[in-house]
CSV table of C-alpha atoms in Angstrom, one decimal:
chain,number,residue,atom,x,y,z
A,93,LYS,CA,-42.8,-90.6,152.9
A,94,ALA,CA,-41.2,-89.6,156.2
A,95,GLY,CA,-39.6,-92.5,158.1
A,96,VAL,CA,-40.2,-93.6,161.7
A,97,THR,CA,-39.2,-90.9,164.2
A,98,GLN,CA,-38.3,-91.3,167.8
A,99,THR,CA,-37.9,-88.6,170.4
A,100,PRO,CA,-35.7,-87.9,172.3
A,101,ARG,CA,-32.7,-89.5,170.7
A,102,TYR,CA,-30.6,-89.4,173.9
A,103,LEU,CA,-31.7,-89.4,177.5
A,104,ILE,CA,-29.9,-89.5,180.8
A,105,LYS,CA,-31.8,-90.3,184.0
A,106,THR,CA,-31.0,-91.5,187.5
A,107,ARG,CA,-32.2,-94.6,189.3
A,108,GLY,CA,-35.8,-94.4,190.6
A,109,GLN,CA,-36.9,-91.8,188.0
A,110,GLN,CA,-39.4,-92.5,185.2
A,111,VAL,CA,-39.1,-91.8,181.5
A,112,THR,CA,-41.4,-91.5,178.5
A,113,LEU,CA,-40.3,-92.2,175.0
A,114,SER,CA,-42.2,-91.3,171.9
A,115,CYS,CA,-42.5,-92.9,168.5
A,116,SER,CA,-44.3,-91.6,165.4
A,117,PRO,CA,-44.8,-94.3,162.8
A,118,ILE,CA,-44.8,-94.0,159.0
A,119,SER,CA,-48.0,-92.3,157.8
A,120,GLY,CA,-50.7,-95.0,157.3
A,121,HIS,CA,-49.0,-97.6,159.5
A,122,ARG,CA,-51.2,-98.7,162.3
A,123,SER,CA,-48.8,-101.1,164.1
A,124,VAL,CA,-46.1,-99.9,166.4
A,125,SER,CA,-43.7,-102.4,168.2
A,126,TRP,CA,-41.2,-101.5,170.8
A,127,TYR,CA,-37.8,-103.3,171.4
A,128,GLN,CA,-35.0,-103.0,173.9
A,129,GLN,CA,-31.5,-103.5,172.6
A,130,THR,CA,-28.5,-104.2,174.8
A,131,PRO,CA,-25.1,-105.6,174.0
A,132,GLY,CA,-25.7,-108.6,176.3
A,133,GLN,CA,-29.3,-109.5,175.3
A,134,GLY,CA,-29.6,-108.2,171.8
A,135,LEU,CA,-33.0,-107.0,170.5
A,136,GLN,CA,-35.8,-108.0,172.8
A,137,PHE,CA,-39.5,-107.5,172.1
A,138,LEU,CA,-41.3,-105.3,174.6
A,139,PHE,CA,-44.9,-104.9,173.2
A,140,GLU,CA,-46.9,-104.2,170.1
A,141,TYR,CA,-49.8,-101.8,169.6
A,142,PHE,CA,-52.2,-102.0,166.7
A,143,SER,CA,-55.1,-99.5,166.4
A,144,GLU,CA,-54.7,-98.3,170.0
A,145,THR,CA,-54.8,-101.9,171.4
A,146,GLN,CA,-51.9,-103.8,172.9
A,147,ARG,CA,-51.7,-107.0,170.7
A,148,ASN,CA,-48.7,-108.7,172.1
A,149,LYS,CA,-46.3,-108.4,175.0
A,150,GLY,CA,-42.8,-109.6,175.8
A,151,ASN,CA,-41.3,-110.8,179.1
A,152,PHE,CA,-40.7,-107.5,180.8
A,153,PRO,CA,-41.8,-106.3,184.2
A,154,GLY,CA,-44.8,-104.2,184.7
A,155,ARG,CA,-42.6,-101.1,185.0
A,156,PHE,CA,-42.6,-101.1,181.2
A,157,SER,CA,-45.8,-99.9,179.8
A,158,GLY,CA,-47.0,-98.3,176.6
A,159,ARG,CA,-49.9,-96.8,174.8
A,160,GLN,CA,-51.0,-95.8,171.3
A,161,PHE,CA,-53.0,-92.8,170.3
A,162,SER,CA,-55.7,-92.5,167.6
A,163,ASN,CA,-53.1,-91.0,165.2
A,164,SER,CA,-51.0,-94.2,165.7
A,165,ARG,CA,-48.3,-92.3,167.6
A,166,SER,CA,-47.0,-94.4,170.5
A,167,GLU,CA,-45.4,-93.8,173.8
A,168,MET,CA,-43.6,-96.1,176.1
A,169,ASN,CA,-43.0,-95.4,179.8
A,170,VAL,CA,-40.5,-97.0,182.2
A,171,SER,CA,-41.1,-96.3,185.9
A,172,THR,CA,-38.7,-96.7,188.8
A,173,LEU,CA,-35.7,-96.9,186.5
A,174,GLU,CA,-32.9,-99.4,187.2
A,175,LEU,CA,-29.3,-99.4,186.0
A,176,GLY,CA,-30.1,-102.4,183.8
A,177,ASP,CA,-32.7,-100.4,181.9
A,178,SER,CA,-29.8,-98.6,180.1
A,179,ALA,CA,-30.3,-99.5,176.5
A,180,LEU,CA,-31.2,-98.5,173.0
A,181,TYR,CA,-35.0,-98.4,172.7
A,182,LEU,CA,-36.3,-99.0,169.2
A,183,CYS,CA,-39.7,-98.7,167.8
A,184,ALA,CA,-40.8,-100.2,164.5
A,185,SER,CA,-43.9,-99.5,162.4
A,186,SER,CA,-45.7,-101.7,160.0
A,187,LEU,CA,-49.0,-101.8,158.1
A,188,MET,CA,-50.3,-105.0,159.7
A,189,SER,CA,-50.3,-106.2,163.2
A,190,GLY,CA,-47.0,-107.8,164.3
A,191,GLY,CA,-45.2,-107.1,161.0
A,192,ALA,CA,-46.4,-110.6,160.1
A,193,THR,CA,-46.7,-110.3,156.4
A,194,ASP,CA,-44.8,-107.2,155.7
A,195,THR,CA,-41.8,-105.1,156.6
A,196,GLN,CA,-41.1,-103.6,159.9
A,197,TYR,CA,-39.6,-100.1,159.6
A,198,PHE,CA,-37.4,-99.2,162.5
A,199,GLY,CA,-36.7,-95.7,163.9
A,200,PRO,CA,-33.2,-94.5,164.9
A,201,GLY,CA,-33.8,-95.4,168.5
A,202,THR,CA,-33.6,-93.6,171.9
A,203,ARG,CA,-30.4,-94.1,173.8
A,204,LEU,CA,-31.3,-94.2,177.5
A,205,THR,CA,-28.6,-94.1,180.1
A,206,VAL,CA,-29.5,-94.7,183.8
A,207,LEU,CA,-27.0,-93.4,186.3
B,88,SER,CA,-35.5,-123.8,175.8
B,89,GLN,CA,-36.1,-121.6,172.8
B,90,LYS,CA,-33.0,-120.2,171.1
B,91,ILE,CA,-31.9,-118.4,168.0
B,92,GLU,CA,-28.2,-118.7,167.2
B,93,GLN,CA,-26.2,-116.7,164.8
B,94,ASN,CA,-22.4,-116.9,164.3
B,95,SER,CA,-21.1,-115.2,167.4
B,96,GLU,CA,-17.7,-114.5,165.9
B,97,ALA,CA,-17.4,-111.7,163.4
B,98,LEU,CA,-17.1,-112.8,159.8
B,99,ASN,CA,-14.2,-111.3,157.8
B,100,ILE,CA,-14.1,-111.7,154.0
B,101,GLN,CA,-12.4,-110.2,151.0
B,102,GLU,CA,-14.2,-107.9,148.6
B,103,GLY,CA,-15.8,-109.8,145.8
B,104,LYS,CA,-16.3,-113.0,147.7
B,105,THR,CA,-19.6,-114.4,148.9
B,106,ALA,CA,-20.5,-114.0,152.5
B,107,THR,CA,-22.6,-116.7,154.1
B,108,LEU,CA,-24.3,-116.1,157.5
B,109,THR,CA,-26.1,-118.8,159.4
B,110,CYS,CA,-29.2,-118.6,161.6
B,111,ASN,CA,-30.2,-121.7,163.6
B,112,TYR,CA,-33.1,-122.0,165.9
B,113,THR,CA,-34.6,-124.5,168.4
B,114,ASN,CA,-38.0,-125.0,169.8
B,115,TYR,CA,-39.6,-122.4,167.6
B,116,SER,CA,-42.1,-123.0,164.7
B,117,PRO,CA,-41.8,-119.8,162.8
B,118,ALA,CA,-44.3,-118.8,160.2
B,119,TYR,CA,-41.6,-116.7,158.5
B,120,LEU,CA,-38.0,-115.6,158.9
B,121,GLN,CA,-36.6,-112.2,158.2
B,122,TRP,CA,-33.1,-110.8,157.8
B,123,TYR,CA,-32.2,-107.2,158.8
B,124,ARG,CA,-29.0,-105.1,158.5
B,125,GLN,CA,-28.0,-102.8,161.3
B,126,ASP,CA,-25.3,-100.2,161.2
B,127,PRO,CA,-23.7,-98.8,164.5
B,128,GLY,CA,-26.0,-96.3,166.2
B,129,ARG,CA,-28.9,-97.0,163.8
B,130,GLY,CA,-32.1,-99.0,163.8
B,131,PRO,CA,-32.3,-102.3,161.8
B,132,VAL,CA,-33.2,-102.1,158.1
B,133,PHE,CA,-35.3,-104.9,156.6
B,134,LEU,CA,-33.7,-106.9,153.8
B,135,LEU,CA,-35.6,-110.0,153.1
B,136,LEU,CA,-38.6,-112.1,154.3
B,137,ILE,CA,-39.0,-115.8,153.6
B,138,ARG,CA,-42.1,-117.8,154.6
B,139,GLU,CA,-42.2,-121.3,156.1
B,140,ASN,CA,-43.4,-122.8,152.8
B,141,GLU,CA,-40.6,-121.2,150.7
B,142,LYS,CA,-37.2,-122.6,150.3
B,143,GLU,CA,-35.3,-119.7,148.8
B,144,LYS,CA,-35.7,-116.0,148.1
B,145,ARG,CA,-33.4,-113.6,146.2
B,146,LYS,CA,-33.1,-109.9,145.9
B,147,GLU,CA,-30.3,-108.4,143.9
B,148,ARG,CA,-27.0,-109.7,145.5
B,149,LEU,CA,-28.8,-111.2,148.4
B,150,LYS,CA,-30.1,-114.8,148.8
B,151,VAL,CA,-31.8,-116.4,151.7
B,152,THR,CA,-32.7,-120.1,152.2
B,153,PHE,CA,-35.0,-121.5,154.8
B,154,ASP,CA,-34.9,-125.2,155.9
B,155,THR,CA,-37.6,-125.9,158.4
B,156,THR,CA,-36.4,-129.5,158.9
B,157,LEU,CA,-32.9,-128.4,159.8
B,158,LYS,CA,-34.3,-125.3,161.5
B,159,GLN,CA,-31.8,-123.2,159.7
B,160,SER,CA,-31.6,-120.2,157.4
B,161,LEU,CA,-28.6,-119.2,155.4
B,162,PHE,CA,-28.1,-115.6,154.2
B,163,HIS,CA,-25.7,-115.0,151.3
B,164,ILE,CA,-24.3,-111.8,149.9
B,165,THR,CA,-22.6,-112.3,146.6
B,166,ALA,CA,-19.9,-110.0,145.2
B,167,SER,CA,-19.5,-108.5,148.6
B,168,GLN,CA,-18.4,-104.9,149.0
B,169,PRO,CA,-16.9,-102.9,151.9
B,170,ALA,CA,-20.2,-101.1,152.1
B,171,ASP,CA,-21.8,-104.4,153.1
B,172,SER,CA,-19.9,-104.3,156.4
B,173,ALA,CA,-22.5,-104.2,159.1
B,174,THR,CA,-24.3,-106.4,161.7
B,175,TYR,CA,-26.9,-108.8,160.2
B,176,LEU,CA,-29.8,-109.9,162.3
B,177,CYS,CA,-32.0,-112.9,161.7
B,178,ALA,CA,-35.6,-112.7,163.1
B,179,LEU,CA,-38.3,-115.3,163.5
B,180,GLY,CA,-42.0,-114.5,163.1
B,181,VAL,CA,-43.8,-116.6,165.7
B,182,TYR,CA,-47.5,-116.8,166.6
B,183,THR,CA,-48.3,-116.6,170.3
B,184,GLY,CA,-51.9,-115.4,170.1
B,185,GLY,CA,-50.6,-112.7,167.8
B,186,PHE,CA,-47.5,-112.5,165.7
B,187,LYS,CA,-44.3,-111.2,167.2
B,188,THR,CA,-40.8,-111.0,165.9
B,189,ILE,CA,-37.9,-112.7,167.9
B,190,PHE,CA,-34.4,-111.5,166.9
B,191,GLY,CA,-31.1,-113.3,167.0
B,192,ALA,CA,-28.0,-111.6,168.5
B,193,GLY,CA,-26.6,-110.8,165.0
B,194,THR,CA,-23.4,-111.5,163.1
B,195,ARG,CA,-20.8,-108.7,162.4
B,196,LEU,CA,-19.6,-108.8,158.9
B,197,PHE,CA,-16.4,-107.1,157.8
B,198,VAL,CA,-15.6,-106.9,154.0
B,199,LYS,CA,-12.0,-105.9,153.3
B,200,ALA,CA,-11.1,-104.0,150.1
């Protein structure tokens, strides 16, 4: 089975711009969670989608949004980028919602740099 | 406040020894706890999951314990190898109207040959 894929792998944007990141989960997985990883804050939960519905949300401003399509692929969008949004954005897929009872499989991440 | 604490200092051990990593948490009631390995520039890789009603889990050279009274998990790698050098993350599964996973900051492990 192919693993979780994320595109693009690297992105450079300037403050005020917006960005869309994409995640394709493992075939058959219906849950996609997004995380932000920075050296100072570690891995922080952004939100989780299961069967096209947002099931859970972390403590991030409304500039961070996401969606999931019927084929389980997910996108996250960050509008009005700030310098502090520079981070590694990781998505994880699992069979069940929230990875509660089974493994979360992570993608390689998208490295976003905001100048 | 809610916290997950892992050894902030890197752990240096000699090949063949047992590495023990600690995860302490406060003000959480996790239904389960997971350990992940992360290599530089890569996403975390799942290693083990232990539920709140389990005391210990093993997988090959890995062992994890979970003490909900002490609010602590210990992660052991026996007969460690240089290839085990990585950052190890502990993660709590908590229910807040839906399950979500809260990660600790991780502990860097270096295994010297």
